[in-house]
Amino acid sequence: MTTKQSETPESAVPRPPTFSRKDLLDIESITEDDIRLVLDTAESMREINQRSIKKVPALRGKLVANLFFENSTRTRFSFEIAERRLSADSIALSATGTSVAKGETLLDTGRNLMAMAPDAIVIRHQRSGAPHLLARHLPCAIVNAGDGAHAHPTQALLDAFTIRRAKGSLAGLRVAICGDVSHSRVARSNVSLLTKMGAGVTLFGPATLLPVEIERTGARVVTRVEEAVEGADVVMILRVQKERGGGLGFPSDKEYFELFGLTPARRRLAKKDAIVMHPGPMNRGVEIDSAVADGPDSVILDQVENGVAVRMAVLYLLIGASGDE
Amino acid sequence: MSEAVLLKGGRVVDPSRNLDQTLDVLLRDGVVAKVDERIAAKGADVVDAAGLVVAPGFVDLHTHLREPGFEYKETVATGTRAAAAGGFTTVCAMANTLPVLDDAPSVAFLVRRIRETAVVRVHPIGAVSKGLKGLTLAEIGSMKAEGIVAVSDDGKPIANGMLMRRALEYASMFGLPVVVHEEDPSLVGDGVMNEGWASTRLGLPGWPNVGESAMVARDVQLAALTKARLHVAHVSTRESLEAIRAARRAGVAVTCEVTPHHLTLTDEDVARSGYDTRFKMNPPLRSEADRAALVAALVEGTIDAVATDHAPHHEDEKALEFEDAPFGVTGLETALPVLVDALLVPRAITLQRLVDVLSTAPARVFSLPGGTLAEGAPADVVVFSTTKSTHVTRDGFVSRSKNSPWTARTLRGRVEHTFVGGREVFARGAGAAEGPR
């Protein structure tokens, strides 16, 4: 990180390693400085993850509750591993369904949990805004681990971390994000983060899978997948979310793959040194060809690996000791 | 209280006679006895109305009183006291109760409850279809005999075009308007807020303008075909306004209403609220372009009336994820201050037109008594200030429910007194009076 010499003497004092907010709900509500702080902190966390003893006492005595109201393997494991590596006590509640379906409201679940004094609640929920509901009513830190079609801020941060490690920086990069944008919280958070950090984002989705006025994000929106991929430094492929109605947007998997899937031929339109990303889980042979997903440019498993470091950073910055205790 | 009330020195605004003048108003024996300069009335209770507006009591074409069946949200007693506190002297009660108002006995029951517990005039609206199921006609003729003033499946659209045609034809035999909640279920799907930039950012399922306007286009053509009376409830989009304008030019008997919230809030308020379900209603808050078009249409007359769509819900029901909470906001107690603050103070509307759309025009739309201070008319009167402020608080509502998007807001405009049939049913600081015996 560079520091300008002309600034006031205070700028020489290192920033306290704390976040500017109580919660991490979405990318829109955090600053560029917050993002840099997370990514820089994640570098140190990554180093911890490469030691033979992958554990530090940073969050000893802190309690983190993981509330997953929607199926998740990657994100849930990633958070749980992050919590353990920081020595936090961690509990998990898996439930499926909405307030209505499970007979207790989300708010009541949250309040009951709060009575046991967690320092942070990590929540994954199929309803957009569910983490905001908890954040409004509970005093602990709320970490959004994906809410409906709204936001997935830790995914965007780990994607940014992965890109930064591969490319050195985010500013000036050309990033293509392709697929089912309508249902994708990953796309929304990534567009928000990448444009905020000075990357140029091009979006492609079948017209049926693009939300209205998406061009107002600042991303360039194109009508052919080839146009999006051409000349890109990063190609990010989105999962077709059939469980959210994505299937109504195209006639068949076969047609989707033929017209929009990332095949080796389409991959070659991007820069030679481009990286290929996917937030998982993949529909092989639908949005991406296995030859690309498993190919030399794929950083899909790096994304998973980096997820742990980024989530360690987020938890540490939100609830870690900041010297004022 | 004596038989007579003298409202002294108020600014009397009566759109039914194009009147706007400082005058005294004498209410006696339940009617407006005299409107004149310096009335002397021995023994009358005198209300000093200097600096205040004296107008015909407001008439709400669209109120959910929730009784019977949902008394934990609202009752005839609490809803009409809320109405009185908002300056409304007449409300029309929607049919989506439990049981649904779809036959004569259920209307007769409600009429009895109104007689026993209401403090303002209440006119029931009967259902269009049995059980609001949109399949077969409700007993519209028998309900008319019990006193319904219109028919509506409000809350639900009439998706079946043939049933809509039959409803218009049948209701016209009884001189009843058909009130439509316009929503094409196949286009709206699981939409919970306006489809636009805000819904895209929030990741919430969108409810597009065309979901409303496509149905309006169908129904004005059916009204033309059947020569029946159509009233479009809570119109919310500029495309719907275009369809209504064109139909009117062609001589179709269509009227429409707009809510205070659609006139003053947009989908960006939903975004700013952070998924606050007090901003969730159906139809949803629209774009700024729609909001501005609604205001213009209200001023110019394409929109006949303001109606609150007062839709009380319990706080527990609203304390859910945005998509799971019920649609609806309360509106009776905030209508006047919201409109004064957002439209009158910035001079977007005249005082005469404001009173017209709240009072005279809605009475005309459903052919109800009221909406006038003509001598001999029912003594239904509201006295309000356009300069004093209302501070909206959660605990300040007379309604049983608190689901208002204006909570914690301070708005110019304040209702001071409400009279129904010459009896004071609301006085600022005194709460609502007991119901008529």
PDB file of N, CA and C in Angstrom, chain B residues 350-391:
ATOM      1  N   THR B 350     -53.723  23.007  -5.109  1.00  0.00           N
ATOM      2  CA  THR B 350     -54.406  24.082  -4.387  1.00  0.00           C
ATOM      3  C   THR B 350     -55.188  23.493  -3.212  1.00  0.00           C
ATOM      4  N   LEU B 351     -55.515  24.355  -2.265  1.00  0.00           N
ATOM      5  CA  LEU B 351     -56.295  23.896  -1.118  1.00  0.00           C
ATOM      6  C   LEU B 351     -57.670  23.411  -1.582  1.00  0.00           C
ATOM      7  N   GLN B 352     -58.244  24.134  -2.530  1.00  0.00           N
ATOM      8  CA  GLN B 352     -59.563  23.760  -3.053  1.00  0.00           C
ATOM      9  C   GLN B 352     -59.537  22.342  -3.640  1.00  0.00           C
ATOM     10  N   ARG B 353     -58.520  22.057  -4.447  1.00  0.00           N
ATOM     11  CA  ARG B 353     -58.420  20.728  -5.080  1.00  0.00           C
ATOM     12  C   ARG B 353     -58.091  19.655  -4.038  1.00  0.00           C
ATOM     13  N   LEU B 354     -57.278  20.025  -3.049  1.00  0.00           N
ATOM     14  CA  LEU B 354     -56.934  19.058  -2.004  1.00  0.00           C
ATOM     15  C   LEU B 354     -58.190  18.598  -1.267  1.00  0.00           C
ATOM     16  N   VAL B 355     -59.052  19.563  -0.908  1.00  0.00           N
ATOM     17  CA  VAL B 355     -60.298  19.197  -0.227  1.00  0.00           C
ATOM     18  C   VAL B 355     -61.195  18.414  -1.180  1.00  0.00           C
ATOM     19  N   ASP B 356     -61.200  18.820  -2.427  1.00  0.00           N
ATOM     20  CA  ASP B 356     -62.016  18.139  -3.429  1.00  0.00           C
ATOM     21  C   ASP B 356     -61.659  16.648  -3.500  1.00  0.00           C
ATOM     22  N   VAL B 357     -60.365  16.351  -3.635  1.00  0.00           N
ATOM     23  CA  VAL B 357     -59.970  14.943  -3.851  1.00  0.00           C
ATOM     24  C   VAL B 357     -60.129  14.088  -2.598  1.00  0.00           C
ATOM     25  N   LEU B 358     -60.189  14.739  -1.434  1.00  0.00           N
ATOM     26  CA  LEU B 358     -60.374  13.992  -0.188  1.00  0.00           C
ATOM     27  C   LEU B 358     -61.840  13.888   0.204  1.00  0.00           C
ATOM     28  N   SER B 359     -62.692  14.725  -0.391  1.00  0.00           N
ATOM     29  CA  SER B 359     -64.027  14.859   0.163  1.00  0.00           C
ATOM     30  C   SER B 359     -65.119  14.869  -0.912  1.00  0.00           C
ATOM     31  N   THR B 360     -65.195  15.948  -1.628  1.00  0.00           N
ATOM     32  CA  THR B 360     -66.297  16.102  -2.581  1.00  0.00           C
ATOM     33  C   THR B 360     -66.232  15.064  -3.701  1.00  0.00           C
ATOM     34  N   ALA B 361     -65.049  14.917  -4.297  1.00  0.00           N
ATOM     35  CA  ALA B 361     -64.928  14.003  -5.444  1.00  0.00           C
ATOM     36  C   ALA B 361     -65.190  12.547  -5.067  1.00  0.00           C
ATOM     37  N   PRO B 362     -64.588  12.035  -3.991  1.00  0.00           N
ATOM     38  CA  PRO B 362     -64.891  10.633  -3.660  1.00  0.00           C
ATOM     39  C   PRO B 362     -66.363  10.402  -3.344  1.00  0.00           C
ATOM     40  N   ALA B 363     -67.015  11.353  -2.701  1.00  0.00           N
ATOM     41  CA  ALA B 363     -68.450  11.184  -2.430  1.00  0.00           C
ATOM     42  C   ALA B 363     -69.205  11.038  -3.747  1.00  0.00           C
ATOM     43  N   ARG B 364     -68.787  11.814  -4.736  1.00  0.00           N
ATOM     44  CA  ARG B 364     -69.455  11.754  -6.037  1.00  0.00           C
ATOM     45  C   ARG B 364     -69.171  10.416  -6.736  1.00  0.00           C
ATOM     46  N   VAL B 365     -67.941   9.933  -6.622  1.00  0.00           N
ATOM     47  CA  VAL B 365     -67.556   8.698  -7.334  1.00  0.00           C
ATOM     48  C   VAL B 365     -68.452   7.525  -6.948  1.00  0.00           C
ATOM     49  N   PHE B 366     -68.738   7.380  -5.655  1.00  0.00           N
ATOM     50  CA  PHE B 366     -69.610   6.278  -5.216  1.00  0.00           C
ATOM     51  C   PHE B 366     -71.032   6.755  -4.911  1.00  0.00           C
ATOM     52  N   SER B 367     -71.362   7.987  -5.317  1.00  0.00           N
ATOM     53  CA  SER B 367     -72.699   8.560  -5.065  1.00  0.00           C
ATOM     54  C   SER B 367     -73.093   8.475  -3.598  1.00  0.00           C
ATOM     55  N   LEU B 368     -72.197   8.932  -2.723  1.00  0.00           N
ATOM     56  CA  LEU B 368     -72.449   8.886  -1.287  1.00  0.00           C
ATOM     57  C   LEU B 368     -72.906  10.252  -0.803  1.00  0.00           C
ATOM     58  N   PRO B 369     -73.702  10.285   0.280  1.00  0.00           N
ATOM     59  CA  PRO B 369     -73.985  11.582   0.891  1.00  0.00           C
ATOM     60  C   PRO B 369     -72.691  12.144   1.460  1.00  0.00           C
ATOM     61  N   GLY B 370     -72.608  13.443   1.611  1.00  0.00           N
ATOM     62  CA  GLY B 370     -71.384  14.033   2.149  1.00  0.00           C
ATOM     63  C   GLY B 370     -70.600  14.723   1.055  1.00  0.00           C
ATOM     64  N   GLY B 371     -69.440  15.243   1.450  1.00  0.00           N
ATOM     65  CA  GLY B 371     -68.605  15.948   0.486  1.00  0.00           C
ATOM     66  C   GLY B 371     -69.071  17.350   0.184  1.00  0.00           C
ATOM     67  N   THR B 372     -69.983  17.872   1.000  1.00  0.00           N
ATOM     68  CA  THR B 372     -70.496  19.220   0.762  1.00  0.00           C
ATOM     69  C   THR B 372     -70.907  19.879   2.080  1.00  0.00           C
ATOM     70  N   LEU B 373     -70.826  21.193   2.113  1.00  0.00           N
ATOM     71  CA  LEU B 373     -71.327  21.956   3.260  1.00  0.00           C
ATOM     72  C   LEU B 373     -72.571  22.747   2.860  1.00  0.00           C
ATOM     73  N   ALA B 374     -73.267  22.276   1.825  1.00  0.00           N
ATOM     74  CA  ALA B 374     -74.509  22.937   1.418  1.00  0.00           C
ATOM     75  C   ALA B 374     -75.501  22.884   2.577  1.00  0.00           C
ATOM     76  N   GLU B 375     -76.257  23.912   2.753  1.00  0.00           N
ATOM     77  CA  GLU B 375     -77.236  23.944   3.840  1.00  0.00           C
ATOM     78  C   GLU B 375     -78.223  22.793   3.665  1.00  0.00           C
ATOM     79  N   GLY B 376     -78.430  22.055   4.752  1.00  0.00           N
ATOM     80  CA  GLY B 376     -79.294  20.877   4.709  1.00  0.00           C
ATOM     81  C   GLY B 376     -78.534  19.578   4.526  1.00  0.00           C
ATOM     82  N   ALA B 377     -77.244  19.662   4.173  1.00  0.00           N
ATOM     83  CA  ALA B 377     -76.440  18.444   4.017  1.00  0.00           C
ATOM     84  C   ALA B 377     -76.075  17.901   5.394  1.00  0.00           C
ATOM     85  N   PRO B 378     -75.724  16.613   5.479  1.00  0.00           N
ATOM     86  CA  PRO B 378     -75.295  16.054   6.759  1.00  0.00           C
ATOM     87  C   PRO B 378     -74.142  16.885   7.338  1.00  0.00           C
ATOM     88  N   ALA B 379     -74.178  17.082   8.644  1.00  0.00           N
ATOM     89  CA  ALA B 379     -73.163  17.927   9.289  1.00  0.00           C
ATOM     90  C   ALA B 379     -71.878  17.140   9.515  1.00  0.00           C
ATOM     91  N   ASP B 380     -71.265  16.692   8.407  1.00  0.00           N
ATOM     92  CA  ASP B 380     -69.994  15.967   8.433  1.00  0.00           C
ATOM     93  C   ASP B 380     -68.900  16.953   8.058  1.00  0.00           C
ATOM     94  N   VAL B 381     -68.092  17.303   9.040  1.00  0.00           N
ATOM     95  CA  VAL B 381     -67.177  18.429   8.849  1.00  0.00           C
ATOM     96  C   VAL B 381     -65.811  18.101   9.439  1.00  0.00           C
ATOM     97  N   VAL B 382     -64.767  18.555   8.755  1.00  0.00           N
ATOM     98  CA  VAL B 382     -63.416  18.465   9.303  1.00  0.00           C
ATOM     99  C   VAL B 382     -62.869  19.878   9.456  1.00  0.00           C
ATOM    100  N   VAL B 383     -62.157  20.098  10.570  1.00  0.00           N
ATOM    101  CA  VAL B 383     -61.486  21.375  10.801  1.00  0.00           C
ATOM    102  C   VAL B 383     -60.001  21.061  10.920  1.00  0.00           C
ATOM    103  N   PHE B 384     -59.190  21.660  10.037  1.00  0.00           N
ATOM    104  CA  PHE B 384     -57.765  21.329  10.077  1.00  0.00           C
ATOM    105  C   PHE B 384     -56.878  22.539   9.872  1.00  0.00           C
ATOM    106  N   SER B 385     -55.636  22.370  10.278  1.00  0.00           N
ATOM    107  CA  SER B 385     -54.631  23.416  10.116  1.00  0.00           C
ATOM    108  C   SER B 385     -53.682  23.021   8.996  1.00  0.00           C
ATOM    109  N   THR B 386     -53.306  23.990   8.189  1.00  0.00           N
ATOM    110  CA  THR B 386     -52.300  23.714   7.154  1.00  0.00           C
ATOM    111  C   THR B 386     -50.921  24.180   7.595  1.00  0.00           C
ATOM    112  N   THR B 387     -50.838  24.757   8.773  1.00  0.00           N
ATOM    113  CA  THR B 387     -49.545  25.288   9.236  1.00  0.00           C
ATOM    114  C   THR B 387     -49.003  24.528  10.438  1.00  0.00           C
ATOM    115  N   LYS B 388     -49.888  24.031  11.287  1.00  0.00           N
ATOM    116  CA  LYS B 388     -49.410  23.258  12.435  1.00  0.00           C
ATOM    117  C   LYS B 388     -48.934  21.884  11.966  1.00  0.00           C
ATOM    118  N   SER B 389     -48.044  21.272  12.749  1.00  0.00           N
ATOM    119  CA  SER B 389     -47.436  20.009  12.336  1.00  0.00           C
ATOM    120  C   SER B 389     -47.977  18.818  13.116  1.00  0.00           C
ATOM    121  N   THR B 390     -47.961  17.681  12.451  1.00  0.00           N
ATOM    122  CA  THR B 390     -48.270  16.412  13.090  1.00  0.00           C
ATOM    123  C   THR B 390     -46.965  15.647  13.242  1.00  0.00           C
ATOM    124  N   HIS B 391     -46.650  15.245  14.465  1.00  0.00           N
ATOM    125  CA  HIS B 391     -45.485  14.384  14.661  1.00  0.00           C
ATOM    126  C   HIS B 391     -45.992  12.951  14.737  1.00  0.00           C
TER     127      HIS B 391
END
